């Protein structure tokens, strides 16, 4: 089983992946760790700010890692924002039946009501080296994720009041 977790920044992707790792004992791949390893090792000229280009660069690698895990009947949690909206086109049914997809997005209202809490919990699982997001940036990113994945036919788990992990576990 592959659990593929994506969504906008600050939605709790890494926190959810960590909770699933502890519950299911599945290995966990952070696409952000892969990104930073490739950037720091100078295997790419891309920077952490090149989001769209990073998706194009990282997704083929992540996609093939997912296929390899499925072919080897291995469980894996894959987490990160660098998942294209049309990710399903890259897998046949023999792969798709082994992938559980989770997309997280926050509503504008949730961001307005909980912005300080969102920022406060931003480094609960991993240290963020810089943090300069604004409510408007968060809203824009979350709307883009929600609209893009919904347009692609995906279900999006909307965080609109209480972030209930039990619904996703």
PDB file of C-alpha atoms in Angstrom:
ATOM      1  CA  UNK A   1       0.000   0.000   0.000  1.00  0.00           C
ATOM      2  CA  UNK A   2       1.209   3.474  -0.899  1.00  0.00           C
ATOM      3  CA  UNK A   3      -0.231   6.425   0.991  1.00  0.00           C
ATOM      4  CA  UNK A   4       0.332   9.577  -1.071  1.00  0.00           C
ATOM      5  CA  UNK A   5      -0.227  12.752   0.961  1.00  0.00           C
ATOM      6  CA  UNK A   6      -0.195  16.167  -0.668  1.00  0.00           C
ATOM      7  CA  UNK A   7      -1.663  19.616  -0.235  1.00  0.00           C
ATOM      8  CA  UNK A   8      -0.723  23.212   0.370  1.00  0.00           C
ATOM      9  CA  UNK A   9       1.911  24.277   2.869  1.00  0.00           C
ATOM     10  CA  UNK A  10       0.992  24.308   6.564  1.00  0.00           C
ATOM     11  CA  UNK A  11      -1.923  21.870   6.140  1.00  0.00           C
ATOM     12  CA  UNK A  12      -0.319  19.195   8.296  1.00  0.00           C
ATOM     13  CA  UNK A  13       0.986  16.844   5.590  1.00  0.00           C
ATOM     14  CA  UNK A  14       4.161  16.052   7.498  1.00  0.00           C
ATOM     15  CA  UNK A  15       2.290  15.722  10.794  1.00  0.00           C
ATOM     16  CA  UNK A  16      -0.193  13.295   9.210  1.00  0.00           C
ATOM     17  CA  UNK A  17       2.630  11.290   7.624  1.00  0.00           C
ATOM     18  CA  UNK A  18       4.381  11.067  10.987  1.00  0.00           C
ATOM     19  CA  UNK A  19       1.175   9.884  12.685  1.00  0.00           C
ATOM     20  CA  UNK A  20       0.650   7.253   9.980  1.00  0.00           C
ATOM     21  CA  UNK A  21       4.261   6.106  10.260  1.00  0.00           C
ATOM     22  CA  UNK A  22       3.757   5.578  13.989  1.00  0.00           C
ATOM     23  CA  UNK A  23       0.394   3.824  13.552  1.00  0.00           C
ATOM     24  CA  UNK A  24       1.094   1.622  10.525  1.00  0.00           C
ATOM     25  CA  UNK A  25       4.887   1.299  10.795  1.00  0.00           C
ATOM     26  CA  UNK A  26       5.217   2.061   7.062  1.00  0.00           C
ATOM     27  CA  UNK A  27       8.423   3.701   5.846  1.00  0.00           C
ATOM     28  CA  UNK A  28       8.066   7.367   5.020  1.00  0.00           C
ATOM     29  CA  UNK A  29       9.469   9.432   2.136  1.00  0.00           C
ATOM     30  CA  UNK A  30       9.447  13.212   2.380  1.00  0.00           C
ATOM     31  CA  UNK A  31       9.548  14.780  -1.078  1.00  0.00           C
ATOM     32  CA  UNK A  32      11.007  17.868   0.633  1.00  0.00           C
ATOM     33  CA  UNK A  33      13.957  15.805   1.866  1.00  0.00           C
ATOM     34  CA  UNK A  34      14.519  14.484  -1.650  1.00  0.00           C
ATOM     35  CA  UNK A  35      14.287  18.061  -2.990  1.00  0.00           C
ATOM     36  CA  UNK A  36      16.816  19.439  -0.518  1.00  0.00           C
ATOM     37  CA  UNK A  37      19.193  16.507  -1.050  1.00  0.00           C
ATOM     38  CA  UNK A  38      19.236  17.150  -4.783  1.00  0.00           C
ATOM     39  CA  UNK A  39      19.598  20.925  -4.319  1.00  0.00           C
ATOM     40  CA  UNK A  40      22.321  20.752  -1.653  1.00  0.00           C
ATOM     41  CA  UNK A  41      24.285  18.105  -3.564  1.00  0.00           C
ATOM     42  CA  UNK A  42      24.212  20.406  -6.597  1.00  0.00           C
ATOM     43  CA  UNK A  43      22.418  17.779  -8.710  1.00  0.00           C
ATOM     44  CA  UNK A  44      20.092  20.562  -9.848  1.00  0.00           C
ATOM     45  CA  UNK A  45      20.286  24.319 -10.278  1.00  0.00           C
ATOM     46  CA  UNK A  46      16.728  24.665  -8.991  1.00  0.00           C
ATOM     47  CA  UNK A  47      16.100  26.423  -5.684  1.00  0.00           C
ATOM     48  CA  UNK A  48      13.464  25.816  -2.980  1.00  0.00           C
ATOM     49  CA  UNK A  49      11.447  28.707  -4.472  1.00  0.00           C
ATOM     50  CA  UNK A  50      11.052  27.037  -7.903  1.00  0.00           C
ATOM     51  CA  UNK A  51       7.814  25.222  -6.997  1.00  0.00           C
ATOM     52  CA  UNK A  52       6.415  24.500 -10.475  1.00  0.00           C
ATOM     53  CA  UNK A  53       9.791  23.501 -11.879  1.00  0.00           C
ATOM     54  CA  UNK A  54      10.452  21.344  -8.825  1.00  0.00           C
ATOM     55  CA  UNK A  55       7.223  19.428  -9.402  1.00  0.00           C
ATOM     56  CA  UNK A  56       8.290  18.704 -13.003  1.00  0.00           C
ATOM     57  CA  UNK A  57      11.764  17.695 -11.818  1.00  0.00           C
ATOM     58  CA  UNK A  58      10.852  15.642  -8.741  1.00  0.00           C
ATOM     59  CA  UNK A  59       7.631  13.911  -9.797  1.00  0.00           C
ATOM     60  CA  UNK A  60       9.228  11.504 -12.325  1.00  0.00           C
ATOM     61  CA  UNK A  61      11.617  10.326  -9.604  1.00  0.00           C
ATOM     62  CA  UNK A  62       8.888  10.000  -6.960  1.00  0.00           C
ATOM     63  CA  UNK A  63       6.534   8.307  -9.452  1.00  0.00           C
ATOM     64  CA  UNK A  64       9.097   5.616 -10.245  1.00  0.00           C
ATOM     65  CA  UNK A  65       9.881   5.091  -6.546  1.00  0.00           C
ATOM     66  CA  UNK A  66       6.155   4.532  -5.954  1.00  0.00           C
ATOM     67  CA  UNK A  67       5.979   2.036  -8.827  1.00  0.00           C
ATOM     68  CA  UNK A  68       9.026   0.184  -7.513  1.00  0.00           C
ATOM     69  CA  UNK A  69       7.538  -0.076  -4.025  1.00  0.00           C
ATOM     70  CA  UNK A  70       4.255  -1.419  -5.438  1.00  0.00           C
ATOM     71  CA  UNK A  71       6.039  -3.924  -7.680  1.00  0.00           C
ATOM     72  CA  UNK A  72       7.968  -5.158  -4.642  1.00  0.00           C
ATOM     73  CA  UNK A  73       4.788  -5.315  -2.536  1.00  0.00           C
ATOM     74  CA  UNK A  74       6.218  -2.784  -0.093  1.00  0.00           C
ATOM     75  CA  UNK A  75       4.302  -0.231   1.941  1.00  0.00           C
ATOM     76  CA  UNK A  76       5.333   3.413   1.763  1.00  0.00           C
ATOM     77  CA  UNK A  77       4.040   6.803   2.885  1.00  0.00           C
ATOM     78  CA  UNK A  78       4.992   9.556   0.418  1.00  0.00           C
ATOM     79  CA  UNK A  79       4.409  13.138   1.528  1.00  0.00           C
ATOM     80  CA  UNK A  80       4.931  16.503  -0.112  1.00  0.00           C
ATOM     81  CA  UNK A  81       3.477  19.272  -2.191  1.00  0.00           C
ATOM     82  CA  UNK A  82       5.279  18.333  -5.431  1.00  0.00           C
ATOM     83  CA  UNK A  83       2.522  16.097  -6.789  1.00  0.00           C
ATOM     84  CA  UNK A  84       0.951  17.156 -10.095  1.00  0.00           C
ATOM     85  CA  UNK A  85      -2.817  17.521 -10.276  1.00  0.00           C
ATOM     86  CA  UNK A  86      -2.983  14.873 -13.008  1.00  0.00           C
ATOM     87  CA  UNK A  87      -0.761  12.372 -11.179  1.00  0.00           C
ATOM     88  CA  UNK A  88      -3.096   9.441 -11.937  1.00  0.00           C
ATOM     89  CA  UNK A  89      -2.253   9.515 -15.656  1.00  0.00           C
ATOM     90  CA  UNK A  90       1.193   8.166 -14.775  1.00  0.00           C
ATOM     91  CA  UNK A  91      -0.131   4.902 -13.330  1.00  0.00           C
ATOM     92  CA  UNK A  92      -2.059   1.973 -14.744  1.00  0.00           C
ATOM     93  CA  UNK A  93      -4.800   0.317 -12.731  1.00  0.00           C
ATOM     94  CA  UNK A  94      -2.331  -2.294 -11.478  1.00  0.00           C
ATOM     95  CA  UNK A  95      -0.640   0.569  -9.597  1.00  0.00           C
ATOM     96  CA  UNK A  96      -3.630   2.789  -8.792  1.00  0.00           C
ATOM     97  CA  UNK A  97      -5.356   0.027  -6.846  1.00  0.00           C
ATOM     98  CA  UNK A  98      -2.416   0.124  -4.400  1.00  0.00           C
ATOM     99  CA  UNK A  99      -2.359   3.910  -3.894  1.00  0.00           C
ATOM    100  CA  UNK A 100      -4.395   5.772  -1.306  1.00  0.00           C
ATOM    101  CA  UNK A 101      -4.419   9.482  -2.166  1.00  0.00           C
ATOM    102  CA  UNK A 102      -4.932  12.209   0.435  1.00  0.00           C
ATOM    103  CA  UNK A 103      -4.981  15.915  -0.396  1.00  0.00           C
ATOM    104  CA  UNK A 104      -5.238  18.465   2.415  1.00  0.00           C
ATOM    105  CA  UNK A 105      -6.426  22.055   2.035  1.00  0.00           C
ATOM    106  CA  UNK A 106      -7.616  24.705   4.463  1.00  0.00           C
ATOM    107  CA  UNK A 107     -10.592  26.966   3.849  1.00  0.00           C
ATOM    108  CA  UNK A 108     -10.213  30.749   3.858  1.00  0.00           C
ATOM    109  CA  UNK A 109     -12.325  30.872   6.999  1.00  0.00           C
ATOM    110  CA  UNK A 110     -10.108  28.371   8.779  1.00  0.00           C
ATOM    111  CA  UNK A 111      -7.004  30.386   7.881  1.00  0.00           C
ATOM    112  CA  UNK A 112      -8.624  33.627   9.052  1.00  0.00           C
ATOM    113  CA  UNK A 113      -9.659  32.078  12.355  1.00  0.00           C
ATOM    114  CA  UNK A 114      -6.512  30.022  13.062  1.00  0.00           C
ATOM    115  CA  UNK A 115      -3.624  31.860  11.360  1.00  0.00           C
ATOM    116  CA  UNK A 116      -1.559  32.338  14.528  1.00  0.00           C
ATOM    117  CA  UNK A 117      -2.019  28.658  15.460  1.00  0.00           C
ATOM    118  CA  UNK A 118      -1.047  27.606  11.933  1.00  0.00           C
ATOM    119  CA  UNK A 119       2.202  29.572  12.184  1.00  0.00           C
ATOM    120  CA  UNK A 120       2.841  28.378  15.747  1.00  0.00           C
ATOM    121  CA  UNK A 121       2.619  24.710  14.676  1.00  0.00           C
ATOM    122  CA  UNK A 122       4.609  25.165  11.470  1.00  0.00           C
ATOM    123  CA  UNK A 123       7.704  23.505  12.936  1.00  0.00           C
ATOM    124  CA  UNK A 124       6.074  20.806  15.060  1.00  0.00           C
ATOM    125  CA  UNK A 125       7.595  17.964  13.011  1.00  0.00           C
ATOM    126  CA  UNK A 126      10.341  19.595  10.968  1.00  0.00           C
ATOM    127  CA  UNK A 127      12.205  22.851  11.517  1.00  0.00           C
ATOM    128  CA  UNK A 128      11.267  25.563   9.053  1.00  0.00           C
ATOM    129  CA  UNK A 129      14.336  27.683   8.425  1.00  0.00           C
ATOM    130  CA  UNK A 130      12.339  30.723   7.388  1.00  0.00           C
ATOM    131  CA  UNK A 131       8.735  31.633   7.871  1.00  0.00           C
ATOM    132  CA  UNK A 132       7.240  34.659   6.228  1.00  0.00           C
ATOM    133  CA  UNK A 133       3.858  33.444   5.026  1.00  0.00           C
ATOM    134  CA  UNK A 134       0.818  35.678   5.204  1.00  0.00           C
ATOM    135  CA  UNK A 135      -2.857  34.766   5.464  1.00  0.00           C
ATOM    136  CA  UNK A 136      -3.371  35.895   1.856  1.00  0.00           C
ATOM    137  CA  UNK A 137      -0.520  33.688   0.598  1.00  0.00           C
ATOM    138  CA  UNK A 138      -1.873  30.700   2.521  1.00  0.00           C
ATOM    139  CA  UNK A 139      -5.365  31.269   1.142  1.00  0.00           C
ATOM    140  CA  UNK A 140      -4.059  31.551  -2.423  1.00  0.00           C
ATOM    141  CA  UNK A 141      -1.961  28.365  -2.122  1.00  0.00           C
ATOM    142  CA  UNK A 142      -4.806  26.397  -0.522  1.00  0.00           C
ATOM    143  CA  UNK A 143      -7.339  27.540  -3.137  1.00  0.00           C
ATOM    144  CA  UNK A 144      -4.949  26.575  -5.952  1.00  0.00           C
ATOM    145  CA  UNK A 145      -4.421  23.117  -4.484  1.00  0.00           C
ATOM    146  CA  UNK A 146      -8.102  22.537  -3.853  1.00  0.00           C
ATOM    147  CA  UNK A 147      -9.214  23.784  -7.274  1.00  0.00           C
ATOM    148  CA  UNK A 148      -6.448  21.961  -9.160  1.00  0.00           C
ATOM    149  CA  UNK A 149      -7.042  18.599  -7.548  1.00  0.00           C
ATOM    150  CA  UNK A 150     -10.840  18.886  -7.664  1.00  0.00           C
ATOM    151  CA  UNK A 151     -10.670  19.783 -11.368  1.00  0.00           C
ATOM    152  CA  UNK A 152      -8.587  16.628 -11.849  1.00  0.00           C
ATOM    153  CA  UNK A 153     -11.361  14.630 -10.152  1.00  0.00           C
ATOM    154  CA  UNK A 154      -9.675  14.150  -6.805  1.00  0.00           C
ATOM    155  CA  UNK A 155     -11.287  14.312  -3.405  1.00  0.00           C
ATOM    156  CA  UNK A 156      -9.825  17.019  -1.172  1.00  0.00           C
ATOM    157  CA  UNK A 157      -9.976  16.845   2.606  1.00  0.00           C
ATOM    158  CA  UNK A 158     -10.961  20.371   3.626  1.00  0.00           C
ATOM    159  CA  UNK A 159      -9.797  21.622   6.982  1.00  0.00           C
ATOM    160  CA  UNK A 160     -12.571  24.005   7.941  1.00  0.00           C
ATOM    161  CA  UNK A 161     -12.952  23.731  11.686  1.00  0.00           C
ATOM    162  CA  UNK A 162     -11.124  20.935  13.491  1.00  0.00           C
ATOM    163  CA  UNK A 163      -8.301  18.897  11.963  1.00  0.00           C
ATOM    164  CA  UNK A 164      -9.522  15.383  12.772  1.00  0.00           C
ATOM    165  CA  UNK A 165      -6.764  12.893  11.970  1.00  0.00           C
ATOM    166  CA  UNK A 166      -9.061   9.971  12.680  1.00  0.00           C
ATOM    167  CA  UNK A 167     -10.967  10.683   9.468  1.00  0.00           C
ATOM    168  CA  UNK A 168      -7.778  10.167   7.500  1.00  0.00           C
ATOM    169  CA  UNK A 169      -6.192   7.293   9.353  1.00  0.00           C
TER     170      UNK A 169
END
